[in-house]
Coordinates of N, CA, C and O in Angstrom, one line a residue:
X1 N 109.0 107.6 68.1 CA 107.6 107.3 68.0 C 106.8 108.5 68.4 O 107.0 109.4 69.3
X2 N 105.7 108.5 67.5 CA 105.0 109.9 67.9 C 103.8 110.0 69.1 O 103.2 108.9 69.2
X3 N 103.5 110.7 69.8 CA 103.0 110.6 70.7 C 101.7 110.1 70.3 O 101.2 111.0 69.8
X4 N 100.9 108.9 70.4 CA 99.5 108.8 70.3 C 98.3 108.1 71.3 O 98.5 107.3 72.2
X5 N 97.0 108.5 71.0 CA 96.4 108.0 71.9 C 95.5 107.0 71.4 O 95.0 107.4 70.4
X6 N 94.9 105.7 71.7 CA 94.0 105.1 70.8 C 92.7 104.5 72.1 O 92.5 104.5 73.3
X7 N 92.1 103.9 70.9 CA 91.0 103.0 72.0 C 90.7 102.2 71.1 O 90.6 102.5 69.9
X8 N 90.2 100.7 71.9 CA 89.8 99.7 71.2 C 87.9 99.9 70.9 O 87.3 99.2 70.1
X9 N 87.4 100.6 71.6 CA 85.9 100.9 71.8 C 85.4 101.0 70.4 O 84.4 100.4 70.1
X10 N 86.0 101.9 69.3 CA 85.9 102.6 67.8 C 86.8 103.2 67.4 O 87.5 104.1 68.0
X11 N 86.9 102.7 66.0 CA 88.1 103.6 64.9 C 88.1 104.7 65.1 O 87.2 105.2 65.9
X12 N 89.4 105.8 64.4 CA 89.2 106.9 64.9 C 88.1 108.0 63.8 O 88.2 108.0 62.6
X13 N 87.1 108.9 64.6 CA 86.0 109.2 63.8 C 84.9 108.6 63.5 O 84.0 108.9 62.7
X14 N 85.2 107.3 64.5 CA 84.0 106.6 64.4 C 83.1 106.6 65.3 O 83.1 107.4 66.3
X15 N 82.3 105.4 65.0 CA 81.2 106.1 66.3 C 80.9 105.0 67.4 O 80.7 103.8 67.3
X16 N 81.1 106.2 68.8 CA 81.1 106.0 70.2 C 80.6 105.1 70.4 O 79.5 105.4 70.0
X17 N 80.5 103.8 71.0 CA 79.7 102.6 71.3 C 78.5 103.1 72.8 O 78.5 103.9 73.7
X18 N 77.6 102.3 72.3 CA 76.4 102.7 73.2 C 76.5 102.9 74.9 O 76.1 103.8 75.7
X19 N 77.2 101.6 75.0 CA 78.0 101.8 76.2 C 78.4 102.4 77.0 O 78.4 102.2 78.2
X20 N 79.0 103.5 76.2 CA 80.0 104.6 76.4 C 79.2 106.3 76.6 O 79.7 107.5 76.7
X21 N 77.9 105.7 76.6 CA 77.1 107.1 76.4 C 75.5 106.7 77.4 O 75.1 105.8 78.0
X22 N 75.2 108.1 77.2 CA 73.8 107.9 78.5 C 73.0 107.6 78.2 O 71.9 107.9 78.8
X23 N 73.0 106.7 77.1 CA 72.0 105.8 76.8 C 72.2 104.1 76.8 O 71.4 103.1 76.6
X24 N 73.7 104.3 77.3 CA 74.0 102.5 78.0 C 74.4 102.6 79.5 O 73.6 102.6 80.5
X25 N 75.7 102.6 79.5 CA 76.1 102.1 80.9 C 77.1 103.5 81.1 O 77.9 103.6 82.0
X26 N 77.1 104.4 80.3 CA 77.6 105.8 81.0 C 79.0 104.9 81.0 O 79.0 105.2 79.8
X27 N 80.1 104.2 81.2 CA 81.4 104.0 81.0 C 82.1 104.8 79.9 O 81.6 104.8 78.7
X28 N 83.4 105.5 80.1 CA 84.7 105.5 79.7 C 85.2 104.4 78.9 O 85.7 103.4 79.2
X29 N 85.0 105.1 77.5 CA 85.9 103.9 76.8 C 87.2 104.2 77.0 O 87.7 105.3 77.2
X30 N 87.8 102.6 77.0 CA 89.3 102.9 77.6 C 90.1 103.5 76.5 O 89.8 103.4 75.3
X31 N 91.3 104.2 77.3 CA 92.0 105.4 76.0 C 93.3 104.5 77.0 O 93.5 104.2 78.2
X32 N 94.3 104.4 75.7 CA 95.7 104.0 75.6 C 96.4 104.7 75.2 O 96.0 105.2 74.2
X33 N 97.6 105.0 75.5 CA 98.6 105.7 74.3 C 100.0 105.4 74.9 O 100.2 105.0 76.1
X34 N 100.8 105.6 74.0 CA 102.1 106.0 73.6 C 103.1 107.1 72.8 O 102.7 108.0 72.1
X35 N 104.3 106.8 73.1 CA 105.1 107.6 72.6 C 105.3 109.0 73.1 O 105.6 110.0 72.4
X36 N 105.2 109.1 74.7 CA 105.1 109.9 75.4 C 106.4 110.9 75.1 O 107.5 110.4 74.6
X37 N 106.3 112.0 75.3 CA 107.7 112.7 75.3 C 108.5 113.0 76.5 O 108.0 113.3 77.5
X38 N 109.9 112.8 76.4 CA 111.0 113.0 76.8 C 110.5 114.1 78.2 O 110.0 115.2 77.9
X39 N 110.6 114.0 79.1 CA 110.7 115.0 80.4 C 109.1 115.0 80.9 O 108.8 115.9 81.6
X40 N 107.9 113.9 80.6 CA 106.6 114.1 81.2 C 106.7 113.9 82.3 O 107.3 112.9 82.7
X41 N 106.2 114.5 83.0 CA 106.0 114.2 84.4 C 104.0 113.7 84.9 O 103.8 112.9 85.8
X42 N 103.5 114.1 84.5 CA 102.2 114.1 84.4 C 100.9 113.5 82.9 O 101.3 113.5 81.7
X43 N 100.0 113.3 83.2 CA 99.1 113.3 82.0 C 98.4 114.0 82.7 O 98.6 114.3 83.9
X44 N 96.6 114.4 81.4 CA 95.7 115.0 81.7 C 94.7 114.6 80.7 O 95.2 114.7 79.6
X45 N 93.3 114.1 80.8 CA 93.0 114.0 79.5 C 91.6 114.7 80.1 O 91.0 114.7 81.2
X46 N 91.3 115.4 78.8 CA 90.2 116.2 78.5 C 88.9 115.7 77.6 O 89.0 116.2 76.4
X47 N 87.8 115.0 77.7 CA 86.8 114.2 76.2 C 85.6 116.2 76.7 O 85.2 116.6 77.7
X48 N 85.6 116.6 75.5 CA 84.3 117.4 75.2 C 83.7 117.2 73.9 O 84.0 116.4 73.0
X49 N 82.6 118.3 74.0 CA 82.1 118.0 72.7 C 81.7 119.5 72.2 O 81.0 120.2 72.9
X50 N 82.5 119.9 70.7 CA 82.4 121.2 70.8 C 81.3 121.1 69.6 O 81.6 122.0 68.8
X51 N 80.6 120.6 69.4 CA 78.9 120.8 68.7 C 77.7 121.0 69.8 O 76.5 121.3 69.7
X52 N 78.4 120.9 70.7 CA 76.7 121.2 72.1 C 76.3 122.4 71.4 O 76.9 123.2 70.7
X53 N 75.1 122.3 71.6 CA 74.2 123.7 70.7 C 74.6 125.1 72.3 O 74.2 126.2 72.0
X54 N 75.1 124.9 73.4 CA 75.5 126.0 74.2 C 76.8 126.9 74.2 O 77.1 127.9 74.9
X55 N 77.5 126.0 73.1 CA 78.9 126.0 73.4 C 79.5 124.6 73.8 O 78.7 123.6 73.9
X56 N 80.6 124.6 73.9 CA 81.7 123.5 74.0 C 81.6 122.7 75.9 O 81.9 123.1 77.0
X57 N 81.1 121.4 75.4 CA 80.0 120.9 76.5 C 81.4 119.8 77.2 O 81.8 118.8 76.6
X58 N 82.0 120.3 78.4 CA 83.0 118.7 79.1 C 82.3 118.0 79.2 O 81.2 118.3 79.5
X59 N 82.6 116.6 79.1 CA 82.3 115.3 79.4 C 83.1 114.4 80.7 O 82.8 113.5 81.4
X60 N 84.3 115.4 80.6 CA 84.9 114.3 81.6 C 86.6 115.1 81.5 O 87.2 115.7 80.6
X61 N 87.1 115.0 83.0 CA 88.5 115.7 82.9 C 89.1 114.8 83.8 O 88.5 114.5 84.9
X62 N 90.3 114.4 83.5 CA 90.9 113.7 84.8 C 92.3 114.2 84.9 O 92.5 115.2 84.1
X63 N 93.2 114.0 85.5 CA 93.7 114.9 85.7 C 95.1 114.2 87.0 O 94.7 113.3 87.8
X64 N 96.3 114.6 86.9 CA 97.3 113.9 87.8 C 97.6 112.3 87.3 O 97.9 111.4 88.1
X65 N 97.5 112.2 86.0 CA 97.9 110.8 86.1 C 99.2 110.1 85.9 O 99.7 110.1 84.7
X66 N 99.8 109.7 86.8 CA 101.4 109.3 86.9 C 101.8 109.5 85.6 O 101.1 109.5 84.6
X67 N 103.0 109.7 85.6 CA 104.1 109.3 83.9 C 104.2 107.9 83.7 O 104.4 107.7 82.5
X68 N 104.2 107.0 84.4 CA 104.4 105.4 83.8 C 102.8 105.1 83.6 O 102.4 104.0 83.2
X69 N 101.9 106.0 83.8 CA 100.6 105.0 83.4 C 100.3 105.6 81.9 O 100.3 106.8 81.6
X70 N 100.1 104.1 80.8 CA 100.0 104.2 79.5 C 98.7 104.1 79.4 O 98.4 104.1 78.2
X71 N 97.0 103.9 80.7 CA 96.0 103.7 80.0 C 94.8 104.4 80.9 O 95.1 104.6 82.1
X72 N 93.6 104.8 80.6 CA 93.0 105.3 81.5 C 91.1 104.3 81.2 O 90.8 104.6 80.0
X73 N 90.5 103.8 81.7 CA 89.0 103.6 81.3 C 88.3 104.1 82.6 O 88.2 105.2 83.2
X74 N 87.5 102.4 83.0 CA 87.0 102.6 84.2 C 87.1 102.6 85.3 O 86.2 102.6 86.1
X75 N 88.2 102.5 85.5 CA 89.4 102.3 86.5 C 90.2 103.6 86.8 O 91.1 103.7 86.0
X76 N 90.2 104.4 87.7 CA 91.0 105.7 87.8 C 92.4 105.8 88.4 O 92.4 105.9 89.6
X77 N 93.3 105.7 87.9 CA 94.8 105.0 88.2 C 95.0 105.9 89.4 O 94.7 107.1 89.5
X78 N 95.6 105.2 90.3 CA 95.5 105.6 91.8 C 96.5 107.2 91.6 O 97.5 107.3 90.8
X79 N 96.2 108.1 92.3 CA 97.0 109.6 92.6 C 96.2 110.4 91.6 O 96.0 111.5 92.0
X80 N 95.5 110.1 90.3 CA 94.9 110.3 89.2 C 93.5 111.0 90.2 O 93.0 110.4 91.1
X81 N 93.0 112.6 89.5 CA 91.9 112.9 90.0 C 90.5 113.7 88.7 O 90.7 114.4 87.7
X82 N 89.4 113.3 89.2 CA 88.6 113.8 88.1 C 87.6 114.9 88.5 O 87.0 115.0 89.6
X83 N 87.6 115.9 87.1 CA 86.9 116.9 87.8 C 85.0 116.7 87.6 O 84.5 115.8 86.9
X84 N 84.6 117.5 88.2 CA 82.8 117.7 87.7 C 82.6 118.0 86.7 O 83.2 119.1 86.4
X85 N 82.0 117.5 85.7 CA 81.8 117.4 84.4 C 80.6 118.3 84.1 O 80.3 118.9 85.2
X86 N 79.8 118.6 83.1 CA 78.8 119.8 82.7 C 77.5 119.3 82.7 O 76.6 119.9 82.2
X87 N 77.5 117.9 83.3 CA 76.4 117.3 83.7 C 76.1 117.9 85.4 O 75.0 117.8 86.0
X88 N 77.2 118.3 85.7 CA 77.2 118.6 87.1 C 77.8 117.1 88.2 O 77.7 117.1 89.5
X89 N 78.1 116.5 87.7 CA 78.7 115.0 88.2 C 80.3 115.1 88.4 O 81.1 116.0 87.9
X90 N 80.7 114.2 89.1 CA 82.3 114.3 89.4 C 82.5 112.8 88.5 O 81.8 111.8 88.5
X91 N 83.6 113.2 87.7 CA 83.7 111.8 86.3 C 83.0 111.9 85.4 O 82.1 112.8 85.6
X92 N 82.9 111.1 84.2 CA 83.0 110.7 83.3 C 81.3 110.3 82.9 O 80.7 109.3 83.3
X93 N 80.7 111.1 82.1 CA 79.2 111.8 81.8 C 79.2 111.4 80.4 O 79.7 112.3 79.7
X94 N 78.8 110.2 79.4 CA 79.1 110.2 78.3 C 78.2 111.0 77.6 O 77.4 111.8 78.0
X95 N 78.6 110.8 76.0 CA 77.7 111.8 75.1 C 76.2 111.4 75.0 O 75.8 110.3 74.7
X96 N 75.4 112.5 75.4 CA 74.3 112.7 75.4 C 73.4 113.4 74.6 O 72.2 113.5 75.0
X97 N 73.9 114.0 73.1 CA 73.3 115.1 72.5 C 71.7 114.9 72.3 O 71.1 113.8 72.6
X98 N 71.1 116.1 71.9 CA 69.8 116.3 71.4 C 69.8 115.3 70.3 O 70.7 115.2 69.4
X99 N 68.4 114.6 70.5 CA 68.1 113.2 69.3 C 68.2 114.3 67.9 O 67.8 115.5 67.9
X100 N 68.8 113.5 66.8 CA 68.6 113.8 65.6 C 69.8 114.7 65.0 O 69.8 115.2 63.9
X101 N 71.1 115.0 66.0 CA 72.2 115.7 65.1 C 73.6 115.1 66.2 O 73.8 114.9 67.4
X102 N 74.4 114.9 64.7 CA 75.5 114.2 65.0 C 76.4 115.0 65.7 O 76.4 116.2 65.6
X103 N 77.2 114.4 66.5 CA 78.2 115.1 67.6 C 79.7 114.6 67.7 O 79.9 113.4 67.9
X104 N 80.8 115.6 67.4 CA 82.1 115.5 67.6 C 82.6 115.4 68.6 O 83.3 116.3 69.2
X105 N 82.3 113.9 69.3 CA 83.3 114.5 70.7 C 84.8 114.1 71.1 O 85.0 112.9 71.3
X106 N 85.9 115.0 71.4 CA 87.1 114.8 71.3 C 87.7 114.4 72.5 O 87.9 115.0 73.6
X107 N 88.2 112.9 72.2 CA 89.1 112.7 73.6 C 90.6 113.1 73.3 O 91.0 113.0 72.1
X108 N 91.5 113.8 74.5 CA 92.3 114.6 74.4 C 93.2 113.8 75.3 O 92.8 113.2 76.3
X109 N 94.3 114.0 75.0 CA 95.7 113.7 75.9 C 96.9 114.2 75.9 O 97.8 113.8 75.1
X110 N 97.1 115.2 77.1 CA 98.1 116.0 77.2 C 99.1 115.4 78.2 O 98.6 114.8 79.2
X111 N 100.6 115.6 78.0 CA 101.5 115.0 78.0 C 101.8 116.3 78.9 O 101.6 117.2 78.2
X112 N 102.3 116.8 80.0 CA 103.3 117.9 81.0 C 104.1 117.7 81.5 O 104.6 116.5 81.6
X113 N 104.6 118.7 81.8 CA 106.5 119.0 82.1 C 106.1 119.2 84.1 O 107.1 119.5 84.9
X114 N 104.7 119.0 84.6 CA 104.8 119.5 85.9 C 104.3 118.3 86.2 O 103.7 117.6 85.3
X115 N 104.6 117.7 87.7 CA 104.2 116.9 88.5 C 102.5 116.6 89.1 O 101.8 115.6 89.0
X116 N 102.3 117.7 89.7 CA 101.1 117.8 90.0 C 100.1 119.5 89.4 O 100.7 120.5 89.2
X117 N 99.1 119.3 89.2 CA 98.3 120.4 89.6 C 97.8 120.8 90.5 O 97.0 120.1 91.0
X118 N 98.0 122.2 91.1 CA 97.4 122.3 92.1 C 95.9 122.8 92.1 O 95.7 124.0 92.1
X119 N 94.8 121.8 92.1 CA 93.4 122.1 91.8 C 92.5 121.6 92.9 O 92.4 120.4 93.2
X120 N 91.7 122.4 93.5 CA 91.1 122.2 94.8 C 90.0 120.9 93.9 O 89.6 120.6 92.8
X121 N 89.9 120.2 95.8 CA 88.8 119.1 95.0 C 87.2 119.7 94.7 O 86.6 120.6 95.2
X122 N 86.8 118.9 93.8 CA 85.2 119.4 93.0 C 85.7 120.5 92.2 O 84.9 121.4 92.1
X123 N 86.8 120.6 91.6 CA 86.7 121.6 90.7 C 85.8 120.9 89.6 O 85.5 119.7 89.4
X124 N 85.4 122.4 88.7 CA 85.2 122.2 87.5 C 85.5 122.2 86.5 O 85.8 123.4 86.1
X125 N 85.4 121.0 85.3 CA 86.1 120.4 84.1 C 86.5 121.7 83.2 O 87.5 121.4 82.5
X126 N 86.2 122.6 83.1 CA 86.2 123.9 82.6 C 87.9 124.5 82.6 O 88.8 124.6 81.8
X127 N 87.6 124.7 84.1 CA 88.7 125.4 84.9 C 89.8 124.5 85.1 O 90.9 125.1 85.2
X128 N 89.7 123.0 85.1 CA 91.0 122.0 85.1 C 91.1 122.2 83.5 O 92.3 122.2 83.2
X129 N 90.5 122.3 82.4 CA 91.2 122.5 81.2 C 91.7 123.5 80.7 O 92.3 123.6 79.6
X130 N 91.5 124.6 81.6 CA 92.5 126.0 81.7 C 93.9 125.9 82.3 O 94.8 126.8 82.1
X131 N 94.1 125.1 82.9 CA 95.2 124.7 83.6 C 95.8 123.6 83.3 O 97.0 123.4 83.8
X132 N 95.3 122.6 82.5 CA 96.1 121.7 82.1 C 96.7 122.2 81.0 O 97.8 121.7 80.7
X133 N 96.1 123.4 80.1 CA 97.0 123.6 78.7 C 98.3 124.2 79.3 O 99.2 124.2 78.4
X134 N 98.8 124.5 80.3 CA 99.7 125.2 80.8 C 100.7 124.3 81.1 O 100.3 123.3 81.7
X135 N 101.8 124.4 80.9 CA 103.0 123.1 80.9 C 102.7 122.2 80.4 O 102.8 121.1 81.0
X136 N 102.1 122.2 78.8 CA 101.9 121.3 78.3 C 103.1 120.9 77.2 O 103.6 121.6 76.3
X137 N 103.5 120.0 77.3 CA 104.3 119.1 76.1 C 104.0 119.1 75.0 O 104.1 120.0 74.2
X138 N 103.1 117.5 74.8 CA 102.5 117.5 73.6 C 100.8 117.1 73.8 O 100.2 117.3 74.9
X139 N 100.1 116.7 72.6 CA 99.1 116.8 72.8 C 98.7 115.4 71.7 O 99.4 115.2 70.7
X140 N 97.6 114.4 72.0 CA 97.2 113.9 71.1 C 95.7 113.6 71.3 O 95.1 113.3 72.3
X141 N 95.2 113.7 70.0 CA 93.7 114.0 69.7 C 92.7 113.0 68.8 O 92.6 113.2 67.5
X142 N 91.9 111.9 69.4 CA 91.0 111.2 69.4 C 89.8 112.0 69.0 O 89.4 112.8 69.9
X143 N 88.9 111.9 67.6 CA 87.3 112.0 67.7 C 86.8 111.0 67.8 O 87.3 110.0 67.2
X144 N 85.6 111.1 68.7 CA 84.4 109.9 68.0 C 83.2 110.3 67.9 O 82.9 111.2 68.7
X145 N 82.2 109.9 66.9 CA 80.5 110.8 66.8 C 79.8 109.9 67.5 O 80.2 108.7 67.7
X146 N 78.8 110.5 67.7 CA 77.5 109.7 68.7 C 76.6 110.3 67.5 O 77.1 110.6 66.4
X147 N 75.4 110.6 67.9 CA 73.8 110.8 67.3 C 73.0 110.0 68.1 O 73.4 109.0 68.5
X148 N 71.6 110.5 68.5 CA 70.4 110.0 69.3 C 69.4 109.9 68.1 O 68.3 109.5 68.2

């Protein structure tokens, strides 16, 4: 089975429920997956949005999450840590773009060969996704668009 990630929130490529953005309740749509590969010791999942008119904008990084956990929402599976997001917040900042242009934002799920990371607390989302590509396994890749 191949490694994948899904969410019940929207199809894939479709669009982000209101909920899930800073114009509802700011919540994490829940991300599930399977078909993890052979030797994980870790997850990491990374949601950005590389249309921010600044450059490539984090939303949210979490980071240490056991090998037997298959799901992540609003709920942060215990040992599991999240970094400061580009809102300047610790967790999970949904899409917010400028009213009037549509936005790619990618939830990401990497699969590692290491146990822990070693990442001081309040890091930022930036710098935990410089470090999570490193002993990476596999990878699986969620879009969804928003628009204001």
């Amino acid at each position: 089975m191949a490694f994948q990630l899904k969410t019940a929130a929207s199809p894939p490529n479709g669009r982000i429920p209101e909920i899930c953005t800073c114009e509802g309740e700011d919540v994490p749509p829940p991300l599930v997956w399977s078909g993890a590969p052979a030797g994980t010791k870790n997850f990491a999942s990374i949601v950005d949005d590389p249309d921010a008119p600044g450059g490539t904008f984090c939303h949210w990084a979490i980071f240490d999450i056991g090998p037997t956990v298959t799901s992540v929402g609003d709920e942060i599976p215990m040992g599991a840590h999240e970094a400061v997001n580009d809102f300047g917040r610790m967790g999970y900042g949904g899409p917010c773009p400028p009213p009037g242009h549509l936005h790619h934002h990618r939830f990401r799920l990497m699969a590692r060969d290491v146990a822990r990371l070693n990442i001081p607390p309040h890091a930022k989302c930036q710098g935990v996704q410089r470090l999570v590509e490193s002993h990476k396994l596999a990878e699986s890749t969620l879009v969804g668009t928003y628009a204001r």
